[in-house]
mmCIF file of C-alpha atoms and ligand atoms in Angstrom:
data_model
loop_
_atom_site.group_PDB
_atom_site.id
_atom_site.type_symbol
_atom_site.label_atom_id
_atom_site.label_comp_id
_atom_site.label_asym_id
_atom_site.label_seq_id
_atom_site.Cartn_x
_atom_site.Cartn_y
_atom_site.Cartn_z
ATOM 1 C CA MET G 1 -4.462 -16.820 31.501
ATOM 2 C CA ASN G 2 -4.280 -13.486 33.398
ATOM 3 C CA LYS G 3 -6.198 -10.189 32.206
ATOM 4 C CA GLN G 4 -2.713 -8.581 31.020
ATOM 5 C CA ASN G 5 -2.299 -11.806 28.138
ATOM 6 C CA ASN G 6 -5.585 -11.250 26.597
ATOM 7 C CA LYS G 7 -5.099 -8.027 25.799
ATOM 8 C CA LYS G 8 -4.630 -7.716 22.184
ATOM 9 C CA GLY G 9 -2.924 -5.214 20.266
ATOM 10 C CA LYS G 10 -3.911 -1.723 19.133
ATOM 11 C CA VAL G 11 -3.780 -0.849 15.156
ATOM 12 C CA VAL G 12 -1.960 2.738 14.052
ATOM 13 C CA ILE G 13 -2.905 4.227 10.954
ATOM 14 C CA VAL G 14 0.103 6.458 10.251
ATOM 15 C CA SER G 15 -0.393 8.705 6.911
ATOM 16 C CA GLY G 16 1.042 11.582 5.174
ATOM 17 C CA PRO G 17 2.444 13.119 2.344
ATOM 18 C CA SER G 18 5.431 11.197 0.025
ATOM 19 C CA GLY G 19 8.806 12.561 1.707
ATOM 20 C CA VAL G 20 7.279 13.686 4.959
ATOM 21 C CA GLY G 21 9.357 11.578 6.984
ATOM 22 C CA LYS G 22 6.618 8.900 8.011
ATOM 23 C CA SER G 23 8.813 6.245 7.868
ATOM 24 C CA THR G 24 11.857 7.395 9.378
ATOM 25 C CA ILE G 25 9.404 8.835 12.114
ATOM 26 C CA CYS G 26 7.273 4.922 12.633
ATOM 27 C CA LYS G 27 11.322 2.849 12.450
ATOM 28 C CA GLU G 28 12.170 5.066 15.936
ATOM 29 C CA VAL G 29 8.641 4.855 17.486
ATOM 30 C CA VAL G 30 8.658 1.123 17.391
ATOM 31 C CA LYS G 31 11.869 1.044 18.570
ATOM 32 C CA ARG G 32 10.411 3.398 22.118
ATOM 33 C CA LEU G 33 7.562 1.081 22.531
ATOM 34 C CA ASP G 34 7.180 -2.429 24.501
ATOM 35 C CA LYS G 35 5.526 -4.817 22.067
ATOM 36 C CA ALA G 36 5.326 -3.410 18.542
ATOM 37 C CA TYR G 37 5.444 -4.611 14.717
ATOM 38 C CA LEU G 38 5.969 -1.996 11.751
ATOM 39 C CA SER G 39 3.682 -3.595 9.255
ATOM 40 C CA VAL G 40 5.771 -4.236 6.035
ATOM 41 C CA SER G 41 3.484 -3.632 2.460
ATOM 42 C CA VAL G 42 3.321 -5.613 -0.828
ATOM 43 C CA THR G 43 4.059 -3.107 -3.297
ATOM 44 C CA THR G 44 4.374 -3.027 -7.432
ATOM 45 C CA ARG G 45 6.524 -0.454 -7.032
ATOM 46 C CA PRO G 46 9.833 -0.450 -8.692
ATOM 47 C CA LYS G 47 12.391 -0.940 -5.431
ATOM 48 C CA ALA G 48 14.973 1.924 -4.938
ATOM 49 C CA GLU G 49 18.500 1.569 -5.106
ATOM 50 C CA SER G 50 18.310 2.362 -1.248
ATOM 51 C CA GLU G 51 15.783 -0.156 -0.224
ATOM 52 C CA VAL G 52 15.417 -4.100 0.688
ATOM 53 C CA ASN G 53 13.533 -6.102 -0.284
ATOM 54 C CA GLY G 54 11.304 -7.930 2.461
ATOM 55 C CA GLN G 55 12.562 -5.068 4.890
ATOM 56 C CA ASP G 56 11.001 -1.535 3.319
ATOM 57 C CA TYR G 57 8.387 -3.271 1.302
ATOM 58 C CA LEU G 58 7.699 -6.468 -0.247
ATOM 59 C CA PHE G 59 8.001 -6.061 -4.113
ATOM 60 C CA LEU G 60 5.874 -8.118 -6.229
ATOM 61 C CA SER G 61 4.861 -8.192 -9.978
ATOM 62 C CA THR G 62 1.477 -6.530 -10.825
ATOM 63 C CA GLU G 63 0.505 -9.913 -11.454
ATOM 64 C CA GLU G 64 1.584 -11.688 -7.794
ATOM 65 C CA PHE G 65 -0.113 -8.421 -6.531
ATOM 66 C CA SER G 66 -3.592 -9.701 -7.997
ATOM 67 C CA ARG G 67 -2.902 -13.244 -6.686
ATOM 68 C CA TRP G 68 -2.243 -11.941 -3.499
ATOM 69 C CA VAL G 69 -5.917 -9.890 -3.725
ATOM 70 C CA GLU G 70 -7.420 -12.785 -5.507
ATOM 71 C CA LYS G 71 -6.592 -14.877 -2.342
ATOM 72 C CA GLY G 72 -8.024 -12.590 0.039
ATOM 73 C CA LEU G 73 -4.252 -11.913 2.024
ATOM 74 C CA LEU G 74 -4.393 -8.340 2.066
ATOM 75 C CA LEU G 75 -6.098 -6.298 4.680
ATOM 76 C CA GLU G 76 -6.348 -3.459 2.293
ATOM 77 C CA HIS G 77 -4.817 -2.274 -0.661
ATOM 78 C CA ALA G 78 -4.920 0.717 -3.129
ATOM 79 C CA GLU G 79 -3.691 2.247 -6.358
ATOM 80 C CA VAL G 80 -1.200 5.152 -5.228
ATOM 81 C CA PHE G 81 1.006 7.540 -7.961
ATOM 82 C CA GLY G 82 0.395 4.792 -10.485
ATOM 83 C CA HIS G 83 1.297 1.737 -8.251
ATOM 84 C CA LEU G 84 -0.326 -1.237 -6.350
ATOM 85 C CA TYR G 85 0.196 -1.163 -2.411
ATOM 86 C CA GLY G 86 -1.314 -2.965 0.234
ATOM 87 C CA THR G 87 -1.053 -4.669 3.493
ATOM 88 C CA PRO G 88 -0.246 -8.220 4.112
ATOM 89 C CA LYS G 89 -3.134 -9.367 6.725
ATOM 90 C CA ASP G 90 -1.527 -12.489 8.383
ATOM 91 C CA LYS G 91 1.233 -10.645 9.766
ATOM 92 C CA VAL G 92 -1.183 -8.139 11.023
ATOM 93 C CA GLU G 93 -2.956 -10.038 12.768
ATOM 94 C CA GLU G 94 -0.419 -12.311 14.213
ATOM 95 C CA ALA G 95 0.409 -8.845 15.600
ATOM 96 C CA LEU G 96 -2.621 -7.990 17.033
ATOM 97 C CA GLN G 97 -3.113 -11.557 18.739
ATOM 98 C CA SER G 98 0.157 -10.961 20.571
ATOM 99 C CA GLY G 99 -0.535 -8.182 22.086
ATOM 100 C CA LYS G 100 1.309 -5.770 19.547
ATOM 101 C CA THR G 101 0.766 -2.014 18.700
ATOM 102 C CA THR G 102 1.195 -2.734 14.919
ATOM 103 C CA ILE G 103 1.514 0.507 12.984
ATOM 104 C CA LEU G 104 0.597 0.713 9.346
ATOM 105 C CA GLU G 105 2.395 3.339 7.229
ATOM 106 C CA ILE G 106 -0.651 3.770 4.362
ATOM 107 C CA ASP G 107 -2.229 5.852 2.406
ATOM 108 C CA VAL G 108 -5.763 7.620 3.072
ATOM 109 C CA GLN G 109 -7.790 5.611 0.638
ATOM 110 C CA GLY G 110 -6.085 2.351 2.966
ATOM 111 C CA ALA G 111 -6.805 4.277 6.228
ATOM 112 C CA LYS G 112 -10.254 4.125 5.411
ATOM 113 C CA GLN G 113 -10.842 0.578 4.324
ATOM 114 C CA VAL G 114 -8.630 -0.669 7.904
ATOM 115 C CA LYS G 115 -10.882 2.012 9.529
ATOM 116 C CA THR G 116 -14.088 -0.192 9.057
ATOM 117 C CA ILE G 117 -12.225 -3.572 9.914
ATOM 118 C CA HIS G 118 -10.731 -1.934 13.140
ATOM 119 C CA PRO G 119 -12.825 1.137 14.227
ATOM 120 C CA ASP G 120 -11.064 1.629 17.477
ATOM 121 C CA ALA G 121 -7.393 1.856 15.277
ATOM 122 C CA VAL G 122 -5.923 5.239 15.951
ATOM 123 C CA MET G 123 -5.393 7.736 13.063
ATOM 124 C CA ILE G 124 -2.091 9.601 12.679
ATOM 125 C CA PHE G 125 -1.146 12.070 9.723
ATOM 126 C CA ILE G 126 2.468 13.537 9.951
ATOM 127 C CA LEU G 127 2.474 16.929 7.824
ATOM 128 C CA PRO G 128 5.268 18.994 6.533
ATOM 129 C CA PRO G 129 6.258 22.301 8.048
ATOM 130 C CA THR G 130 5.923 23.930 4.621
ATOM 131 C CA GLN G 131 4.731 22.766 1.195
ATOM 132 C CA LYS G 132 8.337 24.463 0.618
ATOM 133 C CA GLU G 133 10.299 22.089 2.645
ATOM 134 C CA LEU G 134 8.184 19.165 1.759
ATOM 135 C CA ALA G 135 9.292 19.591 -2.057
ATOM 136 C CA ASN G 136 13.120 19.995 -0.539
ATOM 137 C CA ARG G 137 12.980 16.761 1.080
ATOM 138 C CA MET G 138 11.543 14.891 -1.655
ATOM 139 C CA SER G 139 14.104 16.553 -4.300
ATOM 140 C CA ASN G 140 16.894 16.034 -1.857
ATOM 141 C CA ARG G 141 15.742 12.381 -1.168
ATOM 142 C CA GLY G 142 16.661 11.919 -5.226
ATOM 143 C CA ARG G 143 14.321 8.867 -5.704
ATOM 144 C CA GLU G 144 11.968 10.326 -7.874
ATOM 145 C CA ASP G 145 12.469 12.383 -11.103
ATOM 146 C CA THR G 146 11.213 15.645 -11.525
ATOM 147 C CA ALA G 147 8.020 14.627 -13.068
ATOM 148 C CA LYS G 148 6.824 12.383 -9.877
ATOM 149 C CA VAL G 149 8.249 14.699 -7.747
ATOM 150 C CA GLU G 150 5.669 17.430 -9.251
ATOM 151 C CA GLU G 151 2.936 14.491 -9.216
ATOM 152 C CA ARG G 152 3.658 13.195 -5.892
ATOM 153 C CA LEU G 153 3.243 16.977 -4.512
ATOM 154 C CA ASP G 154 0.112 18.060 -6.319
ATOM 155 C CA GLY G 155 -1.500 15.093 -4.381
ATOM 156 C CA ALA G 156 -0.016 15.822 -1.183
ATOM 157 C CA GLY G 157 -2.533 18.870 -1.380
ATOM 158 C CA THR G 158 -5.749 16.229 -1.958
ATOM 159 C CA GLU G 159 -4.132 14.022 0.935
ATOM 160 C CA ILE G 160 -3.982 16.698 3.593
ATOM 161 C CA ALA G 161 -7.164 18.229 2.488
ATOM 162 C CA ALA G 162 -9.050 14.885 3.609
ATOM 163 C CA ALA G 163 -6.936 14.383 6.561
ATOM 164 C CA TRP G 164 -8.810 16.835 8.305
ATOM 165 C CA GLN G 165 -12.058 15.345 8.095
ATOM 166 C CA TYR G 166 -10.988 11.778 8.888
ATOM 167 C CA TYR G 167 -7.504 11.581 11.219
ATOM 168 C CA GLU G 168 -7.720 12.220 14.727
ATOM 169 C CA TYR G 169 -4.263 13.454 15.115
ATOM 170 C CA MET G 170 -2.022 15.479 13.364
ATOM 171 C CA ILE G 171 2.047 15.718 13.857
ATOM 172 C CA ILE G 172 4.306 18.081 12.348
ATOM 173 C CA ASN G 173 7.498 16.928 11.422
ATOM 174 C CA ASP G 174 9.193 19.817 11.887
ATOM 175 C CA ASN G 175 11.975 18.411 14.578
ATOM 176 C CA LEU G 176 12.543 14.736 13.883
ATOM 177 C CA GLU G 177 12.585 14.148 18.035
ATOM 178 C CA GLN G 178 9.482 16.091 18.856
ATOM 179 C CA ALA G 179 7.770 14.299 16.052
ATOM 180 C CA VAL G 180 8.753 10.930 17.501
ATOM 181 C CA SER G 181 8.116 11.605 20.902
ATOM 182 C CA GLU G 182 4.950 13.165 20.086
ATOM 183 C CA MET G 183 3.790 9.601 18.123
ATOM 184 C CA THR G 184 5.067 7.530 20.809
ATOM 185 C CA GLN G 185 3.189 9.893 23.439
ATOM 186 C CA ILE G 186 -0.106 9.553 21.180
ATOM 187 C CA ILE G 187 0.206 5.967 21.311
ATOM 188 C CA LYS G 188 0.779 5.123 24.732
ATOM 189 C CA HIS G 189 -2.108 6.799 26.247
ATOM 190 C CA ASN G 190 -4.582 6.046 23.731
ATOM 191 C CA PRO G 191 -6.832 3.211 24.258
ATOM 192 C CA GLY G 192 -7.849 0.713 21.744
ATOM 193 C CA ASP G 193 -6.290 -2.292 23.479
ATOM 194 C CA LYS G 194 -9.820 -5.083 23.287
ATOM 195 C CA GLU G 195 -9.851 -7.975 25.150
ATOM 196 C CA CYS G 196 -9.699 -11.118 22.603
HETATM 197 P P1 LIG B 1 6.143 4.903 -1.607
HETATM 198 O O1 LIG B 1 6.365 4.669 -2.238
HETATM 199 O O2 LIG B 1 6.785 6.428 -1.033
HETATM 200 O O3 LIG B 1 7.050 4.294 -0.516
HETATM 201 O O4 LIG B 1 4.982 5.161 -1.043
HETATM 202 C C1 LIG B 1 3.710 5.934 -1.856
HETATM 203 C C2 LIG B 1 2.311 6.051 -0.643
HETATM 204 O O5 LIG B 1 2.023 4.821 -1.024
HETATM 205 C C3 LIG B 1 2.846 6.607 0.322
HETATM 206 O O6 LIG B 1 1.604 7.384 0.806
HETATM 207 C C4 LIG B 1 2.317 5.327 1.672
HETATM 208 O O7 LIG B 1 1.978 5.715 2.655
HETATM 209 C C5 LIG B 1 1.587 4.714 0.614
HETATM 210 N N1 LIG B 1 1.632 2.745 1.053
HETATM 211 C C6 LIG B 1 2.819 2.662 1.445
HETATM 212 N N2 LIG B 1 2.458 1.306 1.828
HETATM 213 C C7 LIG B 1 0.971 0.889 1.958
HETATM 214 C C8 LIG B 1 -0.144 0.223 1.758
HETATM 215 O O8 LIG B 1 0.336 -0.641 2.285
HETATM 216 N N3 LIG B 1 -1.216 0.426 1.346
HETATM 217 C C9 LIG B 1 -1.798 1.806 1.257
HETATM 218 N N4 LIG B 1 -2.898 2.042 0.747
HETATM 219 N N5 LIG B 1 -0.685 3.051 1.038
HETATM 220 C C10 LIG B 1 0.396 2.656 1.184
#
C-alpha cells in the first residue's frame, strides 16, 4: 500500500452559538473538500418541521440515548439547552480510517471531550457579526419560542467566552461565502493527518 492510502483523516471540530450558521457553513465546506464526512449527531431534542431524521440528526428517545451511552457507541456526549446530544463513534472512526476529513458540529463541552481523544483535532469557532444579528437570525429561523431563544442567547455569551480559551480558529460569519472559504482554507492547510 502506498503512503497516500495509509493517511488517516483529520478531525475538525466546529462550534458556535445556536443560530450562527454552523450547519449551512459545514454543509458547503464538505462539498468543497475532496474527501470529507459531516458527522450526524444523535439527540433527544424534538425534531423541527424542517429537519429530516437521519440526515440533520438521528432523533432518539431519552431511553434510546441512554442505551447508546451504556453500549459505548458515542465518541462524546453532552447536555445542551436541556437536551442530550452525542456523536456516533463508529461512523467517525470509519470516515477517519478511510482518510476523510471528519467534521463534528458540536458544543464546547463535547469539543473538550473529543480533543482529549483526538489531540490533533482542528478547533474552529464560528462567531456572529454582532449579538443583535445573532438574535435576529435565531428569531427568523422560527424554530424556538421566545423563551428558548432567550435561553440560547444567554448560552451564547458563555460559549463565546470559553471559545477564546480553547479554539485555535475563530471565523466571523458575516458573509456566508467568505466564512465557507475561510473554513475550507483552514482545513486544507492544517496538518493533522496521521499515518495509520
Ligand atoms: P441545535 O439544537 O440548535 O441543533 O443544537 C444545539 C447545540 O447542540 C449546538 O451548539 C450544537 O453544536 C450542539 N450539538 C449538536 N450536536 C452535538 C453533538 O453531537 N454533541 C455535542 N456535544 N453537541 C452537539
